[in-house]
Every structure is written in structure tokens, then in C-alpha cells.
CSV table of N, CA and C in Angstrom, one decimal:
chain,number,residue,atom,x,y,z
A,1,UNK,N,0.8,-1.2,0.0
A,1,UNK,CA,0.0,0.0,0.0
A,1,UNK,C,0.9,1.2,0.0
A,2,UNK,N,0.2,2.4,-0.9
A,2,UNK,CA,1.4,3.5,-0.4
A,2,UNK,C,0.3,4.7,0.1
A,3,UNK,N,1.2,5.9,0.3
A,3,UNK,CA,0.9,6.5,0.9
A,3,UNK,C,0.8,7.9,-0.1
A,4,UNK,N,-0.1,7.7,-1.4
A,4,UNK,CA,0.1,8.9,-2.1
A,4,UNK,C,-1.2,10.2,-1.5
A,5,UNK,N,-0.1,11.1,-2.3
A,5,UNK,CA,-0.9,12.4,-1.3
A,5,UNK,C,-1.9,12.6,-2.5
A,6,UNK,N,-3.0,13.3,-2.3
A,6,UNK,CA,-4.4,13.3,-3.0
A,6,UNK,C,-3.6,15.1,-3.9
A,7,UNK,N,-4.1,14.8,-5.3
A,7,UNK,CA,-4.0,15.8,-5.7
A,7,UNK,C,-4.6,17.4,-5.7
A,8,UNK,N,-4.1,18.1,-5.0
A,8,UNK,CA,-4.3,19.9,-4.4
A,8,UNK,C,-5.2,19.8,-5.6
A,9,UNK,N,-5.0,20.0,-6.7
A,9,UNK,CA,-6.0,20.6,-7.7
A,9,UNK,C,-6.8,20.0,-7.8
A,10,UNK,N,-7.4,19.1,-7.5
A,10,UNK,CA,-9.0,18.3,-6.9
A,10,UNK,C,-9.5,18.7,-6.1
A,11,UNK,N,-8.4,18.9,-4.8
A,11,UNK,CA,-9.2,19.4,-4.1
A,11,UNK,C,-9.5,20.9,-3.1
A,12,UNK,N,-8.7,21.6,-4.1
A,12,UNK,CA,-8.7,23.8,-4.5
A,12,UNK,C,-10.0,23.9,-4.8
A,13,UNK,N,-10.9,24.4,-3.9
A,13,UNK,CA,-12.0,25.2,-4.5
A,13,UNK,C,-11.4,25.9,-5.5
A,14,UNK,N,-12.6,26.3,-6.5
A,14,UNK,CA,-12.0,27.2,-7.8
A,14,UNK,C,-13.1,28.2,-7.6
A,15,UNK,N,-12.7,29.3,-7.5
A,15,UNK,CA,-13.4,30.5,-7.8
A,15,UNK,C,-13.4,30.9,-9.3
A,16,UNK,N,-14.5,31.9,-9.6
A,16,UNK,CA,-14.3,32.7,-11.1
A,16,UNK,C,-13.4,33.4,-11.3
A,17,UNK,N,-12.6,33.2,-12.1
A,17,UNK,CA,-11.3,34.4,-12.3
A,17,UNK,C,-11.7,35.1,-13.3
A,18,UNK,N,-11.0,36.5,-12.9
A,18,UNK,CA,-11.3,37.9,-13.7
A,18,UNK,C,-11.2,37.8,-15.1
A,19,UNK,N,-11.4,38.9,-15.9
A,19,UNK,CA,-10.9,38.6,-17.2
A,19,UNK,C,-9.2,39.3,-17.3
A,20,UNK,N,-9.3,40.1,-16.1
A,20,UNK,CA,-7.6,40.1,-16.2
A,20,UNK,C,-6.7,39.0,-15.9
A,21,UNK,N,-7.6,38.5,-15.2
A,21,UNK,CA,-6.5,37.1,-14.9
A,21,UNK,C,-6.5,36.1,-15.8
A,22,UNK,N,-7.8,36.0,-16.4
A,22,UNK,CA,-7.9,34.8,-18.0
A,22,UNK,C,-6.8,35.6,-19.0
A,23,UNK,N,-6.8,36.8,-19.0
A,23,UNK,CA,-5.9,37.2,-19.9
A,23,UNK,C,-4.5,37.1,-19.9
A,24,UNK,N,-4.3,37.3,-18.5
A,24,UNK,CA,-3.1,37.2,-17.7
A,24,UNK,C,-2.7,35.7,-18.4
A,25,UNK,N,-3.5,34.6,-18.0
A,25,UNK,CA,-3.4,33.3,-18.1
A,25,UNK,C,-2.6,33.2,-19.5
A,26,UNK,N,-3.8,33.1,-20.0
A,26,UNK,CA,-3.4,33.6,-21.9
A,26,UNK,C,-2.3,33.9,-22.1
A,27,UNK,N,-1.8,35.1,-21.7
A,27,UNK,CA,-0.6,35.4,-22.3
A,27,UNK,C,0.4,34.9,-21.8
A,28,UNK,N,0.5,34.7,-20.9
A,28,UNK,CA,1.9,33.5,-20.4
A,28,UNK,C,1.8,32.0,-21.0
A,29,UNK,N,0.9,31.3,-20.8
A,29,UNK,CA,0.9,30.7,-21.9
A,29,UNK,C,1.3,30.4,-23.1
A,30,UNK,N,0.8,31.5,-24.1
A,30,UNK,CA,1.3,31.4,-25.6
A,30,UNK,C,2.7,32.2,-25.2
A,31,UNK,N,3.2,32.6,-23.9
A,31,UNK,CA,4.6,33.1,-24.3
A,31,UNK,C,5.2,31.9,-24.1
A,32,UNK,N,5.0,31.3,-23.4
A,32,UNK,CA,5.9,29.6,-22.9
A,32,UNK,C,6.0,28.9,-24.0
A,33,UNK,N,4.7,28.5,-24.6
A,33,UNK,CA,4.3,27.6,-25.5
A,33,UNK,C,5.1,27.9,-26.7
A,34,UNK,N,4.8,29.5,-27.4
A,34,UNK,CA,5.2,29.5,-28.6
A,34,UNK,C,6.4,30.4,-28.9
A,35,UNK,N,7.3,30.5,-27.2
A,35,UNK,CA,8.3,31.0,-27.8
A,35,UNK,C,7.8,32.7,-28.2
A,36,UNK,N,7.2,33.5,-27.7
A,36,UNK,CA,6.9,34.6,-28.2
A,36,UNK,C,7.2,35.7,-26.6
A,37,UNK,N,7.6,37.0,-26.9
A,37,UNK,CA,8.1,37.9,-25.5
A,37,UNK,C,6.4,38.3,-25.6
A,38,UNK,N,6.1,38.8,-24.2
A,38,UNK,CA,4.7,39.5,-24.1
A,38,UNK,C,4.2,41.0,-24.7
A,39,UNK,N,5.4,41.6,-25.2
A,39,UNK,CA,5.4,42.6,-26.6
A,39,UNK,C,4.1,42.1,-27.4
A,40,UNK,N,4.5,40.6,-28.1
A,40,UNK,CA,4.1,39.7,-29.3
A,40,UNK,C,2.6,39.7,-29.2
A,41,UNK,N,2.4,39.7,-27.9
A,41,UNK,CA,0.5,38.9,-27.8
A,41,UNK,C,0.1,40.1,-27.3
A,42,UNK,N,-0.8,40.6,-28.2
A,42,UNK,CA,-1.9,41.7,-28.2
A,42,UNK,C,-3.0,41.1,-28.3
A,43,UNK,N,-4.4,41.9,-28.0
A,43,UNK,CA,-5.6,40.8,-28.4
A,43,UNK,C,-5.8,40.9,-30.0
A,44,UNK,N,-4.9,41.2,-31.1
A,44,UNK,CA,-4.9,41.8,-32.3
A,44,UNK,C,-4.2,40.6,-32.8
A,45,UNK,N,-3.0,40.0,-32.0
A,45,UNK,CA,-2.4,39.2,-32.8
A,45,UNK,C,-3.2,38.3,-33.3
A,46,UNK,N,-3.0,37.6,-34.5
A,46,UNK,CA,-3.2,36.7,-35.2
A,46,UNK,C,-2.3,35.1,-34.7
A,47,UNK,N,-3.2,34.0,-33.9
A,47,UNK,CA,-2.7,33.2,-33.3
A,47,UNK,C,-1.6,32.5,-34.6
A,48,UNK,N,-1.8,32.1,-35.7
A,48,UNK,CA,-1.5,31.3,-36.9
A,48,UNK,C,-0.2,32.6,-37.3
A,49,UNK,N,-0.9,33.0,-38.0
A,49,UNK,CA,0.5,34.1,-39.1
A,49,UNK,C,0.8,34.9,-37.8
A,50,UNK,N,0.7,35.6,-36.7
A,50,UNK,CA,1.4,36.3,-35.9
A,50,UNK,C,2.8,35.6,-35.3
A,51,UNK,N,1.6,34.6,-34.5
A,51,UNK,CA,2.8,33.9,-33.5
A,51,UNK,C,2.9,32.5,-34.1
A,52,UNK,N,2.8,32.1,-35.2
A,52,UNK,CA,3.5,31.1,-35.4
A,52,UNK,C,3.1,29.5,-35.1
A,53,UNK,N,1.2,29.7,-34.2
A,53,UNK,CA,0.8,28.6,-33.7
A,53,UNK,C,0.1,27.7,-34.6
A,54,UNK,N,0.5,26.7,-34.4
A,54,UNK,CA,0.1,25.5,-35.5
A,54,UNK,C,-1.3,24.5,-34.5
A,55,UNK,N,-1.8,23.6,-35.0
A,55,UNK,CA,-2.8,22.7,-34.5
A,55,UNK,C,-2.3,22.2,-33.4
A,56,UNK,N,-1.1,21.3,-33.6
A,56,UNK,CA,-0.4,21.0,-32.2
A,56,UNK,C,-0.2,22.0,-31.1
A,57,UNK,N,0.3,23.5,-31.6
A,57,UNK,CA,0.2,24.1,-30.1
A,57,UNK,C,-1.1,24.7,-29.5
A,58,UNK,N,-2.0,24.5,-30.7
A,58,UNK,CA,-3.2,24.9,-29.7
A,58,UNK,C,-4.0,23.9,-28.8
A,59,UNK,N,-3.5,22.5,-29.2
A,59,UNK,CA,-3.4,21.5,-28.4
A,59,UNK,C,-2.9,22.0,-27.5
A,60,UNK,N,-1.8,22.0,-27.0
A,60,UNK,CA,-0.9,22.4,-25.9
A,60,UNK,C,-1.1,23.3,-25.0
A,61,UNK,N,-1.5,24.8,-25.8
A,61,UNK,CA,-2.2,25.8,-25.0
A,61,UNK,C,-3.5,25.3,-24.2
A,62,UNK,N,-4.5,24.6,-25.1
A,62,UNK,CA,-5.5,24.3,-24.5
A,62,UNK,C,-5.1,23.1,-23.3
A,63,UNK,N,-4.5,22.6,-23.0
A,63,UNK,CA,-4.1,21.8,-22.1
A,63,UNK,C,-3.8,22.2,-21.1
A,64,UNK,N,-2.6,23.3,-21.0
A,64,UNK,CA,-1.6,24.2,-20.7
A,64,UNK,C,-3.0,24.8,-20.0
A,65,UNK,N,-3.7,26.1,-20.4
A,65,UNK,CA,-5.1,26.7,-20.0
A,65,UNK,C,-6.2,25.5,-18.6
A,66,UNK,N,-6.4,24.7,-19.4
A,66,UNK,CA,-7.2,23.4,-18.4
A,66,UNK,C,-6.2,22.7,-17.7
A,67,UNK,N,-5.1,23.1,-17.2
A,67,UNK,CA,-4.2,22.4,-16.2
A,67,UNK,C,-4.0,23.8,-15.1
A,68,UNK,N,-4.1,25.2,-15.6
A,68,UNK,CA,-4.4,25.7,-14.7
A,68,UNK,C,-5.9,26.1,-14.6
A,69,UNK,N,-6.8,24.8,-14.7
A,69,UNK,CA,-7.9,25.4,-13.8
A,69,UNK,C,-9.1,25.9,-14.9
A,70,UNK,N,-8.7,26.6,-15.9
A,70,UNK,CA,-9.8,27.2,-17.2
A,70,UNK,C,-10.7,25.7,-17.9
A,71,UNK,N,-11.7,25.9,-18.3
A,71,UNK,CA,-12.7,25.4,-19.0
A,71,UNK,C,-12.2,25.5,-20.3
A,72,UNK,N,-12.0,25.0,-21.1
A,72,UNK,CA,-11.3,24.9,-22.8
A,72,UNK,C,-11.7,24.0,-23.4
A,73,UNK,N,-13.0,24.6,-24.3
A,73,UNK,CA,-13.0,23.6,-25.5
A,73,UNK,C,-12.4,23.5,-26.2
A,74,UNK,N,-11.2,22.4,-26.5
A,74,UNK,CA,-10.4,21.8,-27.5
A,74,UNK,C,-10.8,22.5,-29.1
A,75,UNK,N,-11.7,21.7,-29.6
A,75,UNK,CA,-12.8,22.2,-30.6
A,75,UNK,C,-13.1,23.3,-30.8
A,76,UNK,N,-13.8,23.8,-29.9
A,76,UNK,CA,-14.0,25.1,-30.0
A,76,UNK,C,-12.2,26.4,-30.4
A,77,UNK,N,-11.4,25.8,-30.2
A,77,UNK,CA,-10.3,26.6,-30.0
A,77,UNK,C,-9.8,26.5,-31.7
A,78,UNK,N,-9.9,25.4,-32.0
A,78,UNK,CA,-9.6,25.2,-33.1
A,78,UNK,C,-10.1,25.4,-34.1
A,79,UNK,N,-11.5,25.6,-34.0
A,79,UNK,CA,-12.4,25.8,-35.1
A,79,UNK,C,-12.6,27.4,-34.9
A,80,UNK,N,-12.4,28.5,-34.1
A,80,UNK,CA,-13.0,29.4,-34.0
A,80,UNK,C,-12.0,30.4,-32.9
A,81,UNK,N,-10.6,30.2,-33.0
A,81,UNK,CA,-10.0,31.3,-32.1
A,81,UNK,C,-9.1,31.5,-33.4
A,82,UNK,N,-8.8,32.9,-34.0
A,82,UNK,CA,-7.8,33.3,-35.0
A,82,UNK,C,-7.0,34.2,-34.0
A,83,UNK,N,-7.6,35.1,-33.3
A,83,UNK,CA,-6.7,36.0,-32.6
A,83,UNK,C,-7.0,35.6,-31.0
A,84,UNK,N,-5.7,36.1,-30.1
A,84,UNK,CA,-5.7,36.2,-28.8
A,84,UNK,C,-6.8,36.6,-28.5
A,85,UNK,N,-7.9,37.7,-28.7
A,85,UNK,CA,-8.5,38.1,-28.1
A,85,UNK,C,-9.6,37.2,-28.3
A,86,UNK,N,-10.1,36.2,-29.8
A,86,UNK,CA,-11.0,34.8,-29.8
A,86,UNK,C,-10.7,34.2,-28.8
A,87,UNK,N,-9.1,33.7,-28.3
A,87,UNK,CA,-8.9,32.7,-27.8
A,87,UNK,C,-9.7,33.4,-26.1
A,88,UNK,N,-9.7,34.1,-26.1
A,88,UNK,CA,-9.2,34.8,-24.3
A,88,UNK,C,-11.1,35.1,-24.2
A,89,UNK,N,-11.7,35.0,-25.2
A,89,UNK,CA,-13.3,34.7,-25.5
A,89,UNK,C,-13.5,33.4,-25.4
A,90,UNK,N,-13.1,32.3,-25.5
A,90,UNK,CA,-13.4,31.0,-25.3
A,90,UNK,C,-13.1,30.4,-24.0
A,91,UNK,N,-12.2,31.3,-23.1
A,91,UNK,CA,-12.0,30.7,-22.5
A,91,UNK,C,-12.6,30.9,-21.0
A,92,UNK,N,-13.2,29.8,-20.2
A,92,UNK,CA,-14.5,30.1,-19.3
A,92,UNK,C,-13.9,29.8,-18.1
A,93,UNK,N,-13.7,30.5,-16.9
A,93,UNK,CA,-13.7,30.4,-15.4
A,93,UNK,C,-14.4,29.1,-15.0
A,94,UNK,N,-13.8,27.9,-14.1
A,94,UNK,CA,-14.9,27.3,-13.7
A,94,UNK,C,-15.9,28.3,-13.3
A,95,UNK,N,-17.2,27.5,-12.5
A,95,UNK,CA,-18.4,27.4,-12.2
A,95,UNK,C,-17.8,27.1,-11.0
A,96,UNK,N,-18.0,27.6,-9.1
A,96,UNK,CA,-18.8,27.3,-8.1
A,96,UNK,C,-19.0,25.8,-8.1
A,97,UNK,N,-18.7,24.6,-7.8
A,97,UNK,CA,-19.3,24.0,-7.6
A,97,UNK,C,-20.2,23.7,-6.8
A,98,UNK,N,-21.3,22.8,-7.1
A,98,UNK,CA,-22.6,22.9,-6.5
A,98,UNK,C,-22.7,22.7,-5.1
């Protein structure tokens, strides 16, 4: 038997985070991910021709985003974010749990 410790982010209440903090999120993110200074990411940039992000890194962002905590439809990210400011629109605070 061992003695593993229960994972914090199961069991972190999650509050709604601001939109300066989803944005905040956002841009460190695609600075990690894609290799870009925070100059780079405006909500104007163009995720594809600006910064350079392909299918796979929006994989990664969207993982990257739902490992701290954000709601991220996969799908949705791919079919319908062109600029930081789509992406930072898709992306949803938990809910309160009930």
C-alpha cells in the first residue's frame, strides 16, 4: 500500500477568475508555448500568421489553460479562435461547484 498524497487541484475550490486574470493566463501561456516575448501577444495578434501557432500548439495551450484550472473547448479553440482576443473569449472560469 502506499501513501500517495491526493492531488491539491482536486481538491482547491476554484473560484471565477477575472478577465484580467484569464488574460493574464493567456498570455503567459502562448509566451511559454510559442516561444513569443509579451510585446508579441496583443488581443490583435493573429494566433496562426502572428505567433507562429500550428494545430499542435493549440493542443498544448488548451491543455496548458485546463491544467491551470480554465474550461477549454479543445474544438472550439480550433475551429474558432484566429486572434488572442477569440482565444481569451473562449475561455470560461470554472463554475462554483454545486
Amino acid at each position: 500500500m502506499t501513501d500517495a498524497q491526493p492531488d491539491a487541484r482536486i481538491d482547491t475550490p476554484v473560484s471565477p477568475r477575472t478577465d484580467t486574470q484569464v488574460s493574464d493566463a493567456v498570455t503567459e501561456v502562448l509566451m511559454r508555448i510559442l516561444s513569443v516575448s509579451e510585446e508579441d501577444v496583443t488581443p490583435e495578434s493573429r494566433l496562426a500568421d502572428d505567433l507562429d501557432a500550428d494545430s499542435l500548439d493549440l493542443s498544448e495551450i488548451t491543455a496548458a489553460l485546463a491544467a491551470r484550472g480554465f474550461v477549454v473547448d479543445k474544438a472550439d479553440v480550433k475551429a474558432r479562435a484566429s486572434t488572442v482576443a477569440d482565444l481569451i473569449a473562449l475561455v470560461d472560469s470554472p463554475s462554483e461547484p454545486a
